[in-house]
PDB file of C-alpha atoms in Angstrom:
ATOM      1  CA  MET W 294     143.328  99.534  93.347  1.00 58.00           C
ATOM      2  CA  THR W 295     145.833 100.425  91.058  1.00 65.00           C
ATOM      3  CA  GLY W 296     145.154 103.644  88.774  1.00 68.00           C
ATOM      4  CA  MET W 297     144.846 100.880  85.961  1.00 74.00           C
ATOM      5  CA  GLN W 298     142.189  99.404  87.318  1.00 66.00           C
ATOM      6  CA  ILE W 299     140.571 102.460  88.085  1.00 73.00           C
ATOM      7  CA  LEU W 300     140.635 103.372  84.289  1.00 81.00           C
ATOM      8  CA  ILE W 301     139.144 100.103  83.863  1.00 78.00           C
ATOM      9  CA  VAL W 302     136.165 101.333  86.270  1.00 76.00           C
ATOM     10  CA  ILE W 303     135.313 104.462  85.014  1.00 82.00           C
ATOM     11  CA  ALA W 304     135.558 103.148  81.238  1.00 85.00           C
ATOM     12  CA  VAL W 305     133.354 100.045  82.559  1.00 81.00           C
ATOM     13  CA  ILE W 306     130.759 102.469  83.742  1.00 84.00           C
ATOM     14  CA  GLY W 307     130.909 104.772  80.322  1.00 88.00           C
ATOM     15  CA  PHE W 308     130.065 101.781  78.643  1.00 86.00           C
ATOM     16  CA  VAL W 309     127.405 100.719  80.674  1.00 85.00           C
ATOM     17  CA  ILE W 310     125.619 104.394  80.362  1.00 90.00           C
ATOM     18  CA  TYR W 311     126.262 104.373  76.768  1.00 91.00           C
ATOM     19  CA  GLN W 312     124.277 100.756  76.789  1.00 89.00           C
ATOM     20  CA  GLN W 313     121.534 102.193  78.859  1.00 90.00           C
ATOM     21  CA  LEU W 314     120.978 105.055  77.166  1.00 92.00           C
ATOM     22  CA  ALA W 315     120.811 103.611  73.273  1.00 92.00           C
ATOM     23  CA  GLY W 316     118.622 100.692  74.154  1.00 92.00           C
ATOM     24  CA  GLN W 317     119.556  97.064  74.390  1.00 92.00           C
ATOM     25  CA  ALA W 318     118.020  93.439  74.352  1.00 92.00           C
ATOM     26  CA  LEU W 319     118.708  91.764  78.192  1.00 92.00           C
ATOM     27  CA  ARG W 320     120.146  88.980  78.807  1.00 91.00           C
ATOM     28  CA  GLY W 321     119.905  87.162  81.733  1.00 88.00           C
ATOM     29  CA  LYS W 322     123.600  86.359  82.477  1.00 88.00           C
ATOM     30  CA  ARG W 323     124.187  89.913  81.847  1.00 89.00           C
ATOM     31  CA  VAL W 324     121.597  91.236  84.260  1.00 90.00           C
ATOM     32  CA  VAL W 325     122.053  88.903  87.046  1.00 90.00           C
ATOM     33  CA  LEU W 326     125.195  87.119  87.290  1.00 91.00           C
ATOM     34  CA  LEU W 327     127.592  89.696  86.115  1.00 90.00           C
ATOM     35  CA  PRO W 328     126.608  92.076  89.356  1.00 91.00           C
ATOM     36  CA  VAL W 329     126.889  89.054  91.193  1.00 93.00           C
ATOM     37  CA  ILE W 330     130.572  88.497  89.860  1.00 92.00           C
ATOM     38  CA  LEU W 331     131.244  92.277  90.133  1.00 89.00           C
ATOM     39  CA  THR W 332     130.330  92.128  93.681  1.00 92.00           C
ATOM     40  CA  VAL W 333     132.665  89.495  94.813  1.00 92.00           C
ATOM     41  CA  ILE W 334     135.174  90.581  93.020  1.00 89.00           C
ATOM     42  CA  GLY W 335     135.205  93.429  94.875  1.00 86.00           C
ATOM     43  CA  PHE W 336     134.533  92.742  98.240  1.00 86.00           C
ATOM     44  CA  SER W 337     137.129  89.967  97.430  1.00 85.00           C
ATOM     45  CA  ASP W 338     139.619  93.274  96.566  1.00 81.00           C
ATOM     46  CA  LEU W 339     138.047  94.938  99.334  1.00 80.00           C
ATOM     47  CA  HIS W 340     139.047  92.656 102.078  1.00 78.00           C
ATOM     48  CA  ALA W 341     142.193  92.278 100.080  1.00 78.00           C
ATOM     49  CA  ASN W 342     143.140  96.005 101.055  1.00 73.00           C
ATOM     50  CA  ALA W 343     141.536  96.035 104.776  1.00 69.00           C
ATOM     51  CA  GLY W 344     143.224  92.906 106.209  1.00 64.00           C
ATOM     52  CA  SER W 345     142.732  93.008 109.752  1.00 59.00           C
ATOM     53  CA  HIS W 346     143.179  96.913 109.771  1.00 73.00           C
ATOM     54  CA  LEU W 347     139.325  97.589 109.404  1.00 78.00           C
ATOM     55  CA  LYS W 348     137.774 100.128 111.521  1.00 85.00           C
ATOM     56  CA  PRO W 349     134.609 100.888 112.943  1.00 89.00           C
ATOM     57  CA  ALA W 350     134.571 103.701 111.301  1.00 90.00           C
ATOM     58  CA  ASP W 351     135.668 101.640 107.949  1.00 89.00           C
ATOM     59  CA  VAL W 352     132.400 100.023 108.879  1.00 89.00           C
ATOM     60  CA  VAL W 353     130.172 102.220 108.925  1.00 93.00           C
ATOM     61  CA  CYS W 354     131.043 104.259 106.306  1.00 92.00           C
ATOM     62  CA  LEU W 355     131.123 100.966 103.750  1.00 92.00           C
ATOM     63  CA  ALA W 356     127.483 100.840 104.904  1.00 94.00           C
ATOM     64  CA  LEU W 357     126.184 103.984 104.232  1.00 94.00           C
ATOM     65  CA  GLY W 358     127.843 103.889 101.028  1.00 94.00           C
ATOM     66  CA  ALA W 359     126.227 100.450  99.939  1.00 94.00           C
ATOM     67  CA  ALA W 360     123.481 101.569 101.174  1.00 96.00           C
ATOM     68  CA  GLY W 361     123.258 104.598  98.540  1.00 95.00           C
ATOM     69  CA  SER W 362     124.440 102.319  95.880  1.00 95.00           C
ATOM     70  CA  ILE W 363     121.241 100.258  96.549  1.00 96.00           C
ATOM     71  CA  ALA W 364     119.077 102.521  96.562  1.00 97.00           C
ATOM     72  CA  ILE W 365     120.345 104.536  93.718  1.00 96.00           C
ATOM     73  CA  GLY W 366     120.120 100.623  91.738  1.00 95.00           C
ATOM     74  CA  LEU W 367     116.355 100.113  92.753  1.00 96.00           C
ATOM     75  CA  ALA W 368     115.610 103.560  91.373  1.00 96.00           C
ATOM     76  CA  PHE W 369     117.424 102.722  87.796  1.00 96.00           C
ATOM     77  CA  GLY W 370     115.484  99.428  88.106  1.00 95.00           C
ATOM     78  CA  ALA W 371     112.218 101.410  88.231  1.00 96.00           C
ATOM     79  CA  ILE W 372     112.529 104.109  85.906  1.00 96.00           C
ATOM     80  CA  THR W 373     113.653 101.790  83.267  1.00 95.00           C
ATOM     81  CA  HIS W 374     111.576 101.926  79.817  1.00 95.00           C
ATOM     82  CA  LEU W 375     110.673  97.892  79.285  1.00 95.00           C
ATOM     83  CA  GLU W 376     109.177  96.302  76.241  1.00 94.00           C
ATOM     84  CA  ALA W 377     109.044  93.075  74.307  1.00 93.00           C
ATOM     85  CA  ARG W 378     110.970  93.740  71.049  1.00 91.00           C
ATOM     86  CA  ASN W 379     111.681  89.945  68.870  1.00 89.00           C
ATOM     87  CA  GLY W 380     109.746  88.247  71.768  1.00 88.00           C
ATOM     88  CA  SER W 381     112.772  89.201  74.108  1.00 91.00           C
ATOM     89  CA  LEU W 382     113.179  91.808  76.606  1.00 93.00           C
ATOM     90  CA  TRP W 383     114.686  95.146  75.573  1.00 94.00           C
ATOM     91  CA  ALA W 384     115.157  98.115  78.050  1.00 95.00           C
ATOM     92  CA  LYS W 385     116.501 101.562  77.802  1.00 95.00           C
ATOM     93  CA  MET W 386     117.033 104.228  80.236  1.00 95.00           C
ATOM     94  CA  PRO W 387     115.279 107.581  80.052  1.00 95.00           C
ATOM     95  CA  VAL W 388     117.730 110.615  79.969  1.00 94.00           C
ATOM     96  CA  ARG W 389     116.771 111.966  83.397  1.00 94.00           C
ATOM     97  CA  GLY W 390     118.330 108.873  84.442  1.00 93.00           C
ATOM     98  CA  LEU W 391     122.026 110.406  84.048  1.00 95.00           C
ATOM     99  CA  TRP W 392     120.449 112.107  87.298  1.00 96.00           C
ATOM    100  CA  LEU W 393     120.928 108.944  89.387  1.00 95.00           C
ATOM    101  CA  TRP W 394     124.763 108.066  87.819  1.00 94.00           C
ATOM    102  CA  LEU W 395     125.223 112.578  89.348  1.00 95.00           C
ATOM    103  CA  ALA W 396     123.755 111.047  92.369  1.00 95.00           C
ATOM    104  CA  MET W 397     125.665 107.964  92.650  1.00 93.00           C
ATOM    105  CA  ALA W 398     129.189 109.707  92.215  1.00 92.00           C
ATOM    106  CA  GLY W 399     127.621 112.947  94.420  1.00 94.00           C
ATOM    107  CA  TRP W 400     127.001 110.249  96.868  1.00 94.00           C
ATOM    108  CA  ARG W 401     130.557 108.216  96.420  1.00 92.00           C
ATOM    109  CA  GLY W 402     132.031 111.740  97.143  1.00 93.00           C
ATOM    110  CA  ILE W 403     129.840 112.404 100.185  1.00 94.00           C
ATOM    111  CA  VAL W 404     131.016 109.066 101.593  1.00 93.00           C
ATOM    112  CA  TYR W 405     135.119 109.698 100.670  1.00 92.00           C
ATOM    113  CA  LEU W 406     134.928 112.850 102.700  1.00 95.00           C
ATOM    114  CA  THR W 407     133.064 111.560 105.561  1.00 94.00           C
ATOM    115  CA  ALA W 408     135.989 108.199 105.391  1.00 92.00           C
ATOM    116  CA  THR W 409     138.528 110.741 104.953  1.00 93.00           C
ATOM    117  CA  ILE W 410     137.092 112.910 108.648  1.00 94.00           C
ATOM    118  CA  VAL W 411     136.415 110.120 110.533  1.00 93.00           C
ATOM    119  CA  HIS W 412     139.764 108.425 109.477  1.00 90.00           C
ATOM    120  CA  ALA W 413     138.619 105.169 107.877  1.00 89.00           C
ATOM    121  CA  PRO W 414     141.184 104.768 105.542  1.00 87.00           C
ATOM    122  CA  VAL W 415     139.570 101.667 103.876  1.00 85.00           C
ATOM    123  CA  ALA W 416     136.194 103.095 102.937  1.00 86.00           C
ATOM    124  CA  ALA W 417     138.159 106.146 101.551  1.00 86.00           C
ATOM    125  CA  SER W 418     140.135 104.160  99.125  1.00 83.00           C
ATOM    126  CA  SER W 419     139.586 103.301  95.739  1.00 80.00           C
ATOM    127  CA  ALA W 420     138.994  99.476  96.877  1.00 80.00           C
ATOM    128  CA  THR W 421     135.121 100.306  97.294  1.00 86.00           C
ATOM    129  CA  LEU W 422     134.205 101.001  93.686  1.00 85.00           C
ATOM    130  CA  LEU W 423     133.771  97.991  92.530  1.00 86.00           C
ATOM    131  CA  PHE W 424     131.635  96.767  95.270  1.00 90.00           C
ATOM    132  CA  THR W 425     129.741  99.344  95.597  1.00 91.00           C
ATOM    133  CA  LEU W 426     129.109  99.071  91.755  1.00 90.00           C
ATOM    134  CA  GLY W 427     127.940  95.459  91.965  1.00 91.00           C
ATOM    135  CA  LEU W 428     125.656  95.777  94.323  1.00 94.00           C
ATOM    136  CA  ASN W 429     123.977  98.799  92.490  1.00 94.00           C
ATOM    137  CA  ARG W 430     123.993  96.449  89.437  1.00 93.00           C
ATOM    138  CA  LEU W 431     122.365  94.408  91.668  1.00 95.00           C
ATOM    139  CA  ALA W 432     119.439  96.427  93.228  1.00 96.00           C
ATOM    140  CA  GLN W 433     118.724  97.374  89.872  1.00 95.00           C
ATOM    141  CA  ALA W 434     118.495  93.328  88.353  1.00 94.00           C
ATOM    142  CA  ALA W 435     116.133  93.047  92.249  1.00 95.00           C
ATOM    143  CA  VAL W 436     113.406  95.565  90.531  1.00 95.00           C
ATOM    144  CA  ILE W 437     113.841  94.328  86.808  1.00 94.00           C
ATOM    145  CA  VAL W 438     113.567  91.040  86.710  1.00 92.00           C
ATOM    146  CA  PRO W 439     109.954  90.644  88.529  1.00 93.00           C
ATOM    147  CA  ARG W 440     109.054  93.462  86.187  1.00 93.00           C
ATOM    148  CA  ALA W 441     109.864  91.849  82.785  1.00 91.00           C
ATOM    149  CA  MET W 442     107.953  88.374  84.535  1.00 90.00           C
ATOM    150  CA  ALA W 443     105.270  90.577  85.623  1.00 90.00           C
ATOM    151  CA  LYS W 444     104.874  91.536  81.772  1.00 89.00           C
ATOM    152  CA  GLY W 445     105.665  88.172  80.542  1.00 88.00           C
ATOM    153  CA  ILE W 446     108.784  89.525  78.511  1.00 90.00           C
ATOM    154  CA  PRO W 447     111.686  86.483  78.721  1.00 90.00           C
ATOM    155  CA  PHE W 448     114.925  87.850  78.751  1.00 91.00           C
ATOM    156  CA  ALA W 449     117.159  87.881  74.973  1.00 90.00           C
ATOM    157  CA  PRO W 450     118.932  84.460  74.051  1.00 89.00           C
ATOM    158  CA  GLU W 451     122.209  83.969  74.865  1.00 86.00           C
ATOM    159  CA  LYS W 452     125.209  82.818  72.598  1.00 83.00           C
ATOM    160  CA  ASP W 453     124.377  79.379  73.154  1.00 82.00           C
ATOM    161  CA  GLY W 454     120.518  80.119  71.838  1.00 79.00           C
ATOM    162  CA  LYS W 455     119.250  79.279  75.867  1.00 83.00           C
ATOM    163  CA  VAL W 456     116.987  81.981  77.454  1.00 82.00           C
ATOM    164  CA  PHE W 457     118.024  82.676  81.385  1.00 77.00           C
ATOM    165  CA  MET W 458     115.357  81.436  83.849  1.00 75.00           C
ATOM    166  CA  ALA W 459     113.701  80.285  80.751  1.00 73.00           C
ATOM    167  CA  ASP W 460     110.932  78.538  83.277  1.00 71.00           C
ATOM    168  CA  LYS W 461     109.911  81.184  85.312  1.00 68.00           C
ATOM    169  CA  PHE W 462     108.460  83.270  82.285  1.00 69.00           C
ATOM    170  CA  GLN W 463     106.770  80.435  80.879  1.00 62.00           C
ATOM    171  CA  ARG W 464     104.883  79.852  84.465  1.00 58.00           C
ATOM    172  CA  GLY W 465     104.213  83.863  84.342  1.00 52.00           C
ATOM    173  CA  ALA W 466     102.941  83.232  80.655  1.00 52.00           C
ATOM    174  CA  SER W 467     101.118  80.420  81.254  1.00 51.00           C
ATOM    175  CA  PHE W 468      99.069  82.210  84.221  1.00 43.00           C
ATOM    176  CA  ALA W 469      98.604  85.072  82.240  1.00 45.00           C
ATOM    177  CA  PRO W 470      95.556  83.837  79.995  1.00 45.00           C
ATOM    178  CA  PHE W 471      93.789  82.182  82.677  1.00 38.00           C
ATOM    179  CA  SER W 472      93.791  85.162  84.497  1.00 36.00           C
ATOM    180  CA  ALA W 473      91.960  86.870  81.630  1.00 36.00           C
ATOM    181  CA  ARG W 474      89.656  84.409  80.997  1.00 40.00           C
ATOM    182  CA  PHE W 475      89.041  84.376  84.485  1.00 34.00           C
ATOM    183  CA  ALA W 476      88.043  88.153  84.244  1.00 35.00           C
ATOM    184  CA  GLU W 477      86.181  87.783  81.215  1.00 39.00           C
ATOM    185  CA  GLN W 478      83.637  85.339  82.106  1.00 44.00           C
ATOM    186  CA  ARG W 479      83.517  87.398  85.108  1.00 40.00           C
ATOM    187  CA  ASP W 480      82.710  90.695  83.813  1.00 41.00           C
ATOM    188  CA  VAL W 481      80.428  89.013  80.862  1.00 42.00           C
ATOM    189  CA  PRO W 482      77.184  88.001  81.519  1.00 44.00           C
ATOM    190  CA  ASN W 483      75.812  84.811  79.772  1.00 45.00           C
ATOM    191  CA  ASP W 484      72.587  84.344  78.423  1.00 45.00           C
ATOM    192  CA  HIS W 485      70.940  82.869  81.402  1.00 44.00           C
ATOM    193  CA  ASP W 486      71.331  86.192  83.026  1.00 45.00           C
ATOM    194  CA  TYR W 487      69.626  87.666  80.749  1.00 37.00           C
ATOM    195  CA  GLU W 488      66.501  85.897  80.699  1.00 46.00           C
ATOM    196  CA  GLN W 489      66.290  85.843  84.597  1.00 48.00           C
ATOM    197  CA  ASP W 490      66.041  89.442  84.608  1.00 47.00           C
ATOM    198  CA  ALA W 491      63.578  89.884  81.554  1.00 46.00           C
ATOM    199  CA  VAL W 492      61.089  87.653  83.630  1.00 45.00           C
ATOM    200  CA  PRO W 493      60.718  90.388  85.830  1.00 48.00           C
ATOM    201  CA  ALA W 494      60.195  93.041  82.947  1.00 46.00           C
ATOM    202  CA  ARG W 495      57.294  90.778  81.767  1.00 45.00           C
ATOM    203  CA  ARG W 496      55.863  90.236  84.838  1.00 49.00           C
ATOM    204  CA  ASN W 497      54.962  93.621  85.566  1.00 50.00           C
ATOM    205  CA  ARG W 498      54.088  95.217  81.555  1.00 50.00           C
ATOM    206  CA  PRO W 499      50.338  96.070  82.732  1.00 50.00           C
TER     207      PRO W 499
END
């Protein structure tokens, strides 16, 4: 990865942090498909740099880096505030989420030092940046999407006006009223129940 590519990755991360803190409407393709694209590009870049020189130490360090990125991504998805605005999904990361970004940078530093000590040049290279960032965003999406579906809040419309995964959210929304009606019917007694309770009371009067 060239110096320009590293600067681009840093700029992308900075822009993502700004949007997370400011809050934004979430489009499905950006939440789900963009991380997939980043991961594929990162893996291709990693494979191109590694070639046939991938050592067992590289594999171990890459696995450690990926595990940490995924774990932090799951935490991102868990702490992100989700709500409906104008009928669409809106998200905002609390300020304490900056600690997760620091944790991600710290974990990257730990993996880099470990890879340098055990002579794993591929894992210590900058070629892993896009790959681990893509995994991190994918892990966040794996938490945010089920949370949004449970709330029945669809993604914001794409530029063409269509809503990504709209059918999934419609199924969840149609099930929610049924569950509410079932709970209401179960918890609220009907007139027949009141009549049955009143009969023994009348019989027991002196």
